[in-house]
PDB file of C-alpha atoms in Angstrom:
ATOM      1  CA  ASP A   1      79.459  95.115 -62.415  1.00 55.00           C
ATOM      2  CA  THR A   2      77.080  92.711 -63.734  1.00 77.00           C
ATOM      3  CA  GLY A   3      76.334  94.285 -66.800  1.00 92.00           C
ATOM      4  CA  VAL A   4      77.226  93.409 -70.450  1.00 95.00           C
ATOM      5  CA  SER A   5      80.966  93.508 -70.999  1.00 96.00           C
ATOM      6  CA  GLN A   6      82.875  93.760 -74.121  1.00 97.00           C
ATOM      7  CA  ASP A   7      86.434  93.729 -74.895  1.00 97.00           C
ATOM      8  CA  PRO A   8      88.399  95.437 -76.486  1.00 97.00           C
ATOM      9  CA  ARG A   9      86.650  98.755 -76.236  1.00 96.00           C
ATOM     10  CA  HIS A  10      88.865  99.869 -79.203  1.00 97.00           C
ATOM     11  CA  LYS A  11      90.882  98.404 -81.905  1.00 98.00           C
ATOM     12  CA  ILE A  12      92.679  99.748 -84.822  1.00 98.00           C
ATOM     13  CA  THR A  13      93.823  97.611 -87.371  1.00 98.00           C
ATOM     14  CA  LYS A  14      95.132  97.508 -90.914  1.00 97.00           C
ATOM     15  CA  ARG A  15      93.017  96.517 -93.857  1.00 97.00           C
ATOM     16  CA  GLY A  16      93.356  92.703 -94.467  1.00 97.00           C
ATOM     17  CA  GLN A  17      94.057  91.853 -90.776  1.00 98.00           C
ATOM     18  CA  ASN A  18      91.718  89.764 -88.781  1.00 98.00           C
ATOM     19  CA  VAL A  19      90.036  91.091 -85.362  1.00 98.00           C
ATOM     20  CA  THR A  20      87.986  89.309 -82.751  1.00 98.00           C
ATOM     21  CA  PHE A  21      85.505  90.749 -80.243  1.00 98.00           C
ATOM     22  CA  ARG A  22      84.591  89.131 -76.982  1.00 98.00           C
ATOM     23  CA  CYS A  23      81.120  89.793 -75.192  1.00 98.00           C
ATOM     24  CA  ASP A  24      80.230  88.379 -71.909  1.00 97.00           C
ATOM     25  CA  PRO A  25      76.531  88.785 -71.272  1.00 95.00           C
ATOM     26  CA  ILE A  26      74.649  89.427 -68.197  1.00 92.00           C
ATOM     27  CA  SER A  27      74.664  86.054 -66.113  1.00 89.00           C
ATOM     28  CA  GLU A  28      71.818  83.852 -66.820  1.00 84.00           C
ATOM     29  CA  HIS A  29      70.876  85.853 -69.990  1.00 88.00           C
ATOM     30  CA  ASN A  30      69.690  83.264 -72.664  1.00 88.00           C
ATOM     31  CA  ARG A  31      69.799  85.396 -75.635  1.00 90.00           C
ATOM     32  CA  LEU A  32      72.829  87.170 -76.967  1.00 94.00           C
ATOM     33  CA  TYR A  33      72.970  89.732 -79.963  1.00 94.00           C
ATOM     34  CA  TRP A  34      75.425  91.318 -81.995  1.00 96.00           C
ATOM     35  CA  TYR A  35      74.594  94.615 -83.802  1.00 96.00           C
ATOM     36  CA  ARG A  36      76.810  97.174 -85.499  1.00 96.00           C
ATOM     37  CA  GLN A  37      76.448 100.955 -85.621  1.00 97.00           C
ATOM     38  CA  THR A  38      77.815 103.430 -87.894  1.00 95.00           C
ATOM     39  CA  LEU A  39      77.786 107.254 -87.048  1.00 92.00           C
ATOM     40  CA  GLY A  40      74.183 108.744 -87.385  1.00 90.00           C
ATOM     41  CA  GLN A  41      72.564 105.466 -87.716  1.00 94.00           C
ATOM     42  CA  GLY A  42      70.820 103.041 -85.516  1.00 95.00           C
ATOM     43  CA  PRO A  43      72.207  99.522 -84.515  1.00 95.00           C
ATOM     44  CA  GLU A  44      72.023  97.237 -87.474  1.00 94.00           C
ATOM     45  CA  PHE A  45      71.300  93.550 -86.493  1.00 92.00           C
ATOM     46  CA  LEU A  46      74.081  90.982 -87.496  1.00 94.00           C
ATOM     47  CA  THR A  47      73.335  87.742 -85.587  1.00 94.00           C
ATOM     48  CA  TYR A  48      72.012  86.305 -82.309  1.00 91.00           C
ATOM     49  CA  PHE A  49      72.084  83.269 -80.238  1.00 92.00           C
ATOM     50  CA  GLN A  50      69.720  81.244 -77.900  1.00 90.00           C
ATOM     51  CA  ASN A  51      72.250  79.661 -75.482  1.00 90.00           C
ATOM     52  CA  GLU A  52      74.736  78.169 -77.746  1.00 91.00           C
ATOM     53  CA  ALA A  53      72.738  77.999 -80.964  1.00 91.00           C
ATOM     54  CA  GLN A  54      73.221  80.690 -83.430  1.00 91.00           C
ATOM     55  CA  LEU A  55      69.587  81.199 -84.554  1.00 88.00           C
ATOM     56  CA  GLU A  56      69.665  84.113 -87.145  1.00 86.00           C
ATOM     57  CA  LYS A  57      72.160  85.784 -89.217  1.00 88.00           C
ATOM     58  CA  SER A  58      71.593  88.952 -91.171  1.00 88.00           C
ATOM     59  CA  ARG A  59      72.516  89.241 -94.768  1.00 83.00           C
ATOM     60  CA  LEU A  60      74.860  92.119 -93.449  1.00 78.00           C
ATOM     61  CA  LEU A  61      76.936  89.175 -92.349  1.00 82.00           C
ATOM     62  CA  SER A  62      79.246  88.233 -94.845  1.00 88.00           C
ATOM     63  CA  ASP A  63      81.344  85.475 -95.194  1.00 92.00           C
ATOM     64  CA  ARG A  64      84.177  87.171 -93.478  1.00 95.00           C
ATOM     65  CA  PHE A  65      82.155  87.420 -90.312  1.00 96.00           C
ATOM     66  CA  SER A  66      81.901  84.492 -88.300  1.00 95.00           C
ATOM     67  CA  ALA A  67      80.257  84.413 -84.392  1.00 96.00           C
ATOM     68  CA  GLU A  68      80.366  81.855 -81.644  1.00 96.00           C
ATOM     69  CA  ARG A  69      78.779  81.187 -78.312  1.00 95.00           C
ATOM     70  CA  PRO A  70      80.490  78.088 -76.995  1.00 91.00           C
ATOM     71  CA  LYS A  71      78.834  76.782 -74.129  1.00 86.00           C
ATOM     72  CA  GLY A  72      76.191  79.274 -74.172  1.00 84.00           C
ATOM     73  CA  SER A  73      78.214  81.860 -72.212  1.00 90.00           C
ATOM     74  CA  PHE A  74      80.295  84.399 -73.882  1.00 96.00           C
ATOM     75  CA  SER A  75      80.514  85.162 -77.504  1.00 97.00           C
ATOM     76  CA  THR A  76      83.170  86.228 -80.012  1.00 97.00           C
ATOM     77  CA  LEU A  77      82.485  87.964 -83.242  1.00 97.00           C
ATOM     78  CA  GLU A  78      85.451  87.603 -85.763  1.00 97.00           C
ATOM     79  CA  ILE A  79      86.076  89.481 -88.768  1.00 97.00           C
ATOM     80  CA  GLN A  80      88.456  88.225 -91.205  1.00 97.00           C
ATOM     81  CA  ARG A  81      90.405  90.164 -93.981  1.00 97.00           C
ATOM     82  CA  THR A  82      88.957  93.392 -92.684  1.00 97.00           C
ATOM     83  CA  GLU A  83      87.880  96.201 -94.967  1.00 96.00           C
ATOM     84  CA  GLN A  84      87.564  99.880 -94.349  1.00 96.00           C
ATOM     85  CA  GLY A  85      83.790  99.290 -94.578  1.00 95.00           C
ATOM     86  CA  ASP A  86      83.992  97.458 -91.474  1.00 96.00           C
ATOM     87  CA  SER A  87      84.832 100.435 -89.364  1.00 97.00           C
ATOM     88  CA  ALA A  88      81.866 100.678 -86.900  1.00 97.00           C
ATOM     89  CA  MET A  89      80.769 100.314 -83.384  1.00 97.00           C
ATOM     90  CA  TYR A  90      80.109  96.560 -82.676  1.00 98.00           C
ATOM     91  CA  LEU A  91      77.458  96.257 -79.998  1.00 97.00           C
ATOM     92  CA  CYS A  92      76.654  92.991 -77.875  1.00 97.00           C
ATOM     93  CA  ALA A  93      73.414  92.856 -76.115  1.00 95.00           C
ATOM     94  CA  SER A  94      71.806  90.277 -74.127  1.00 93.00           C
ATOM     95  CA  SER A  95      68.221  89.349 -73.086  1.00 89.00           C
ATOM     96  CA  LEU A  96      66.812  87.380 -70.139  1.00 82.00           C
ATOM     97  CA  ARG A  97      63.603  86.287 -71.822  1.00 71.00           C
ATOM     98  CA  ALA A  98      63.469  83.616 -74.270  1.00 60.00           C
ATOM     99  CA  ASP A  99      60.785  85.420 -76.395  1.00 61.00           C
ATOM    100  CA  ASP A 100      60.833  88.431 -78.778  1.00 56.00           C
ATOM    101  CA  THR A 101      59.501  90.854 -76.240  1.00 60.00           C
ATOM    102  CA  GLY A 102      62.390  91.274 -73.879  1.00 64.00           C
ATOM    103  CA  GLU A 103      64.611  94.118 -73.155  1.00 83.00           C
ATOM    104  CA  LEU A 104      67.854  94.246 -74.620  1.00 89.00           C
ATOM    105  CA  PHE A 105      71.071  95.316 -72.225  1.00 92.00           C
ATOM    106  CA  PHE A 106      73.582  96.634 -74.323  1.00 95.00           C
ATOM    107  CA  GLY A 107      77.432  96.676 -73.667  1.00 96.00           C
ATOM    108  CA  GLU A 108      79.503  99.737 -74.007  1.00 95.00           C
ATOM    109  CA  GLY A 109      80.789  98.334 -77.624  1.00 97.00           C
ATOM    110  CA  SER A 110      83.809  97.600 -79.366  1.00 97.00           C
ATOM    111  CA  ARG A 111      84.853 100.410 -81.913  1.00 97.00           C
ATOM    112  CA  LEU A 112      86.782  99.186 -84.829  1.00 98.00           C
ATOM    113  CA  THR A 113      88.838 101.618 -87.055  1.00 98.00           C
ATOM    114  CA  VAL A 114      90.225  99.797 -90.137  1.00 98.00           C
ATOM    115  CA  LEU A 115      92.957 101.768 -91.730  1.00 96.00           C
TER     116      LEU A 115
ATOM    117  CA  GLN B   1      61.123 101.915 -97.714  1.00 70.00           C
ATOM    118  CA  LYS B   2      63.075 101.270 -94.457  1.00 77.00           C
ATOM    119  CA  GLU B   3      61.428  98.967 -91.768  1.00 89.00           C
ATOM    120  CA  VAL B   4      61.532 101.633 -89.095  1.00 94.00           C
ATOM    121  CA  GLU B   5      61.755 105.595 -89.871  1.00 95.00           C
ATOM    122  CA  GLN B   6      62.719 108.204 -87.830  1.00 96.00           C
ATOM    123  CA  ASN B   7      63.352 111.997 -88.508  1.00 91.00           C
ATOM    124  CA  SER B   8      67.018 112.329 -87.773  1.00 88.00           C
ATOM    125  CA  GLY B   9      66.644 115.998 -86.307  1.00 88.00           C
ATOM    126  CA  PRO B  10      67.990 117.556 -84.555  1.00 94.00           C
ATOM    127  CA  LEU B  11      64.804 118.459 -82.587  1.00 96.00           C
ATOM    128  CA  SER B  12      65.350 121.273 -80.467  1.00 97.00           C
ATOM    129  CA  VAL B  13      63.172 122.361 -77.660  1.00 97.00           C
ATOM    130  CA  PRO B  14      63.556 124.694 -74.745  1.00 97.00           C
ATOM    131  CA  GLU B  15      63.818 123.410 -71.209  1.00 97.00           C
ATOM    132  CA  GLY B  16      60.549 122.595 -69.674  1.00 97.00           C
ATOM    133  CA  ALA B  17      58.931 122.156 -73.111  1.00 97.00           C
ATOM    134  CA  ILE B  18      57.217 118.935 -74.184  1.00 97.00           C
ATOM    135  CA  ALA B  19      59.528 116.969 -76.715  1.00 97.00           C
ATOM    136  CA  SER B  20      57.745 114.821 -79.352  1.00 97.00           C
ATOM    137  CA  LEU B  21      59.572 112.137 -80.932  1.00 97.00           C
ATOM    138  CA  ASN B  22      57.830 110.204 -83.975  1.00 97.00           C
ATOM    139  CA  CYS B  23      58.512 106.923 -85.656  1.00 96.00           C
ATOM    140  CA  THR B  24      56.698 104.862 -88.316  1.00 96.00           C
ATOM    141  CA  TYR B  25      57.183 101.140 -89.257  1.00 95.00           C
ATOM    142  CA  SER B  26      56.258  99.109 -92.326  1.00 92.00           C
ATOM    143  CA  ASP B  27      55.594  95.840 -90.988  1.00 90.00           C
ATOM    144  CA  ARG B  28      51.796  95.504 -89.923  1.00 90.00           C
ATOM    145  CA  GLY B  29      52.571  92.363 -88.020  1.00 87.00           C
ATOM    146  CA  SER B  30      55.048  94.179 -85.683  1.00 89.00           C
ATOM    147  CA  GLN B  31      53.805  93.445 -81.982  1.00 86.00           C
ATOM    148  CA  SER B  32      56.189  95.394 -79.489  1.00 90.00           C
ATOM    149  CA  PHE B  33      57.585  98.626 -79.793  1.00 93.00           C
ATOM    150  CA  PHE B  34      60.549 100.151 -77.872  1.00 94.00           C
ATOM    151  CA  TRP B  35      62.230 103.539 -77.267  1.00 96.00           C
ATOM    152  CA  TYR B  36      65.933 103.411 -76.506  1.00 96.00           C
ATOM    153  CA  ARG B  37      67.962 106.452 -75.385  1.00 97.00           C
ATOM    154  CA  GLN B  38      71.697 106.912 -76.460  1.00 97.00           C
ATOM    155  CA  TYR B  39      73.772 109.473 -75.137  1.00 96.00           C
ATOM    156  CA  SER B  40      76.877 110.436 -77.363  1.00 93.00           C
ATOM    157  CA  GLY B  41      79.347 107.895 -77.264  1.00 90.00           C
ATOM    158  CA  LYS B  42      77.448 105.510 -75.054  1.00 93.00           C
ATOM    159  CA  SER B  43      75.347 102.414 -75.643  1.00 94.00           C
ATOM    160  CA  PRO B  44      71.777 102.424 -76.060  1.00 95.00           C
ATOM    161  CA  GLU B  45      69.540 102.097 -72.872  1.00 94.00           C
ATOM    162  CA  LEU B  46      65.721 101.033 -72.767  1.00 92.00           C
ATOM    163  CA  ILE B  47      63.518 103.905 -71.540  1.00 93.00           C
ATOM    164  CA  MET B  48      59.901 102.671 -72.608  1.00 91.00           C
ATOM    165  CA  PHE B  49      58.097  99.719 -74.339  1.00 92.00           C
ATOM    166  CA  ILE B  50      54.527  99.478 -75.492  1.00 94.00           C
ATOM    167  CA  TYR B  51      52.735  96.623 -76.924  1.00 90.00           C
ATOM    168  CA  SER B  52      48.921  97.828 -77.045  1.00 91.00           C
ATOM    169  CA  ASN B  53      47.376 100.685 -78.835  1.00 94.00           C
ATOM    170  CA  GLY B  54      46.932 103.833 -76.841  1.00 95.00           C
ATOM    171  CA  ASP B  55      49.295 105.665 -74.475  1.00 95.00           C
ATOM    172  CA  LYS B  56      51.586 104.304 -71.881  1.00 95.00           C
ATOM    173  CA  GLU B  57      53.035 106.686 -69.203  1.00 96.00           C
ATOM    174  CA  ASP B  58      56.149 106.558 -67.078  1.00 95.00           C
ATOM    175  CA  GLY B  59      57.101 109.582 -64.959  1.00 96.00           C
ATOM    176  CA  ARG B  60      57.918 112.319 -67.725  1.00 97.00           C
ATOM    177  CA  PHE B  61      57.807 109.792 -70.541  1.00 97.00           C
ATOM    178  CA  THR B  62      54.757 108.812 -72.583  1.00 97.00           C
ATOM    179  CA  ALA B  63      54.758 106.238 -75.444  1.00 97.00           C
ATOM    180  CA  GLN B  64      51.814 106.401 -77.770  1.00 97.00           C
ATOM    181  CA  LEU B  65      51.085 103.476 -80.293  1.00 97.00           C
ATOM    182  CA  ASN B  66      48.613 103.483 -83.143  1.00 96.00           C
ATOM    183  CA  LYS B  67      48.897 100.359 -84.892  1.00 94.00           C
ATOM    184  CA  ALA B  68      46.295 101.135 -87.808  1.00 94.00           C
ATOM    185  CA  SER B  69      48.582 103.951 -88.759  1.00 95.00           C
ATOM    186  CA  GLN B  70      51.715 102.204 -88.075  1.00 95.00           C
ATOM    187  CA  TYR B  71      53.117 104.960 -85.787  1.00 95.00           C
ATOM    188  CA  VAL B  72      54.724 105.036 -82.346  1.00 97.00           C
ATOM    189  CA  SER B  73      55.617 108.297 -80.580  1.00 97.00           C
ATOM    190  CA  LEU B  74      57.363 109.160 -77.640  1.00 98.00           C
ATOM    191  CA  LEU B  75      56.757 112.448 -75.487  1.00 98.00           C
ATOM    192  CA  ILE B  76      58.997 113.905 -73.021  1.00 98.00           C
ATOM    193  CA  ARG B  77      57.431 116.441 -70.708  1.00 98.00           C
ATOM    194  CA  ASP B  78      59.357 119.060 -68.814  1.00 98.00           C
ATOM    195  CA  SER B  79      62.333 118.412 -71.101  1.00 98.00           C
ATOM    196  CA  GLN B  80      65.661 118.746 -69.214  1.00 97.00           C
ATOM    197  CA  PRO B  81      69.021 119.471 -70.620  1.00 97.00           C
ATOM    198  CA  SER B  82      69.876 115.963 -69.420  1.00 97.00           C
ATOM    199  CA  ASP B  83      67.328 114.514 -71.856  1.00 97.00           C
ATOM    200  CA  SER B  84      69.752 115.768 -74.734  1.00 97.00           C
ATOM    201  CA  ALA B  85      70.494 112.420 -76.547  1.00 97.00           C
ATOM    202  CA  THR B  86      69.500 110.306 -79.712  1.00 97.00           C
ATOM    203  CA  TYR B  87      66.292 108.529 -79.299  1.00 98.00           C
ATOM    204  CA  LEU B  88      66.063 105.162 -81.103  1.00 97.00           C
ATOM    205  CA  CYS B  89      62.749 103.575 -81.845  1.00 96.00           C
ATOM    206  CA  ALA B  90      63.065  99.730 -82.089  1.00 94.00           C
ATOM    207  CA  VAL B  91      60.304  97.472 -83.404  1.00 92.00           C
ATOM    208  CA  ASN B  92      59.887  93.589 -83.176  1.00 87.00           C
ATOM    209  CA  THR B  93      58.862  93.075 -86.830  1.00 75.00           C
ATOM    210  CA  GLY B  94      58.444  89.160 -86.334  1.00 69.00           C
ATOM    211  CA  ARG B  95      61.986  88.289 -86.710  1.00 67.00           C
ATOM    212  CA  ARG B  96      63.800  87.426 -83.392  1.00 68.00           C
ATOM    213  CA  ALA B  97      65.779  90.451 -83.257  1.00 81.00           C
ATOM    214  CA  LEU B  98      64.796  94.196 -82.848  1.00 88.00           C
ATOM    215  CA  THR B  99      64.719  96.333 -85.859  1.00 90.00           C
ATOM    216  CA  PHE B 100      66.105 100.096 -85.009  1.00 94.00           C
ATOM    217  CA  GLY B 101      65.398 103.190 -86.603  1.00 95.00           C
ATOM    218  CA  SER B 102      68.389 105.631 -87.369  1.00 96.00           C
ATOM    219  CA  GLY B 103      67.358 107.772 -84.312  1.00 96.00           C
ATOM    220  CA  THR B 104      66.263 111.385 -83.586  1.00 97.00           C
ATOM    221  CA  ARG B 105      68.744 113.651 -81.854  1.00 97.00           C
ATOM    222  CA  LEU B 106      66.963 115.450 -79.306  1.00 97.00           C
ATOM    223  CA  GLN B 107      68.573 118.961 -77.816  1.00 97.00           C
ATOM    224  CA  VAL B 108      67.109 120.586 -74.933  1.00 97.00           C
ATOM    225  CA  GLN B 109      68.115 124.424 -74.781  1.00 96.00           C
ATOM    226  CA  PRO B 110      68.458 125.610 -71.126  1.00 93.00           C
TER     227      PRO B 110
END
């Protein structure tokens, strides 16, 4: 399978714990995006990378959130000191094109439940 | 005002009918427009994109764009039960990432 891969698919954690999600984009895709989606809402942009450079961060991304894409390949999204409001589906997407018109290919998502 | 607005639905149409899904956006500088389909429990997948005013057809799907009215629509002809899903409108508003609407849930009744 050469699609976008996310791990873990599901994560249940207690409030205050740290969690980390991993995304492996489609090979050779330059851009990698993180979105968050809650029930009944569309995906909300969190951050994106062009190769290894993090080019934009949403105001939604508080100081508790950090994302990396070392070497421009896979990416990790870490949430520190989780809160119940962090419960959501975290979607990773990648895009081949280096401009803003490309199609996004989404992974199956990592669902986070904070108790 | 939300940047991308959609009626949440559900929009219910009988099998074989035309489903019309609408989307408005606030940024007049927006250049590209996308329709994604999201089945329940699945991730979004692209079904159409449109950059120029007018209509763009792909099989049973037609995307319509009116930049003057800041309006995008998606028509699904001969709707099938398998078309039942949430349809997300996404807009390139000039930032580097797509902005999504909240989606319209479509139900096609057999």
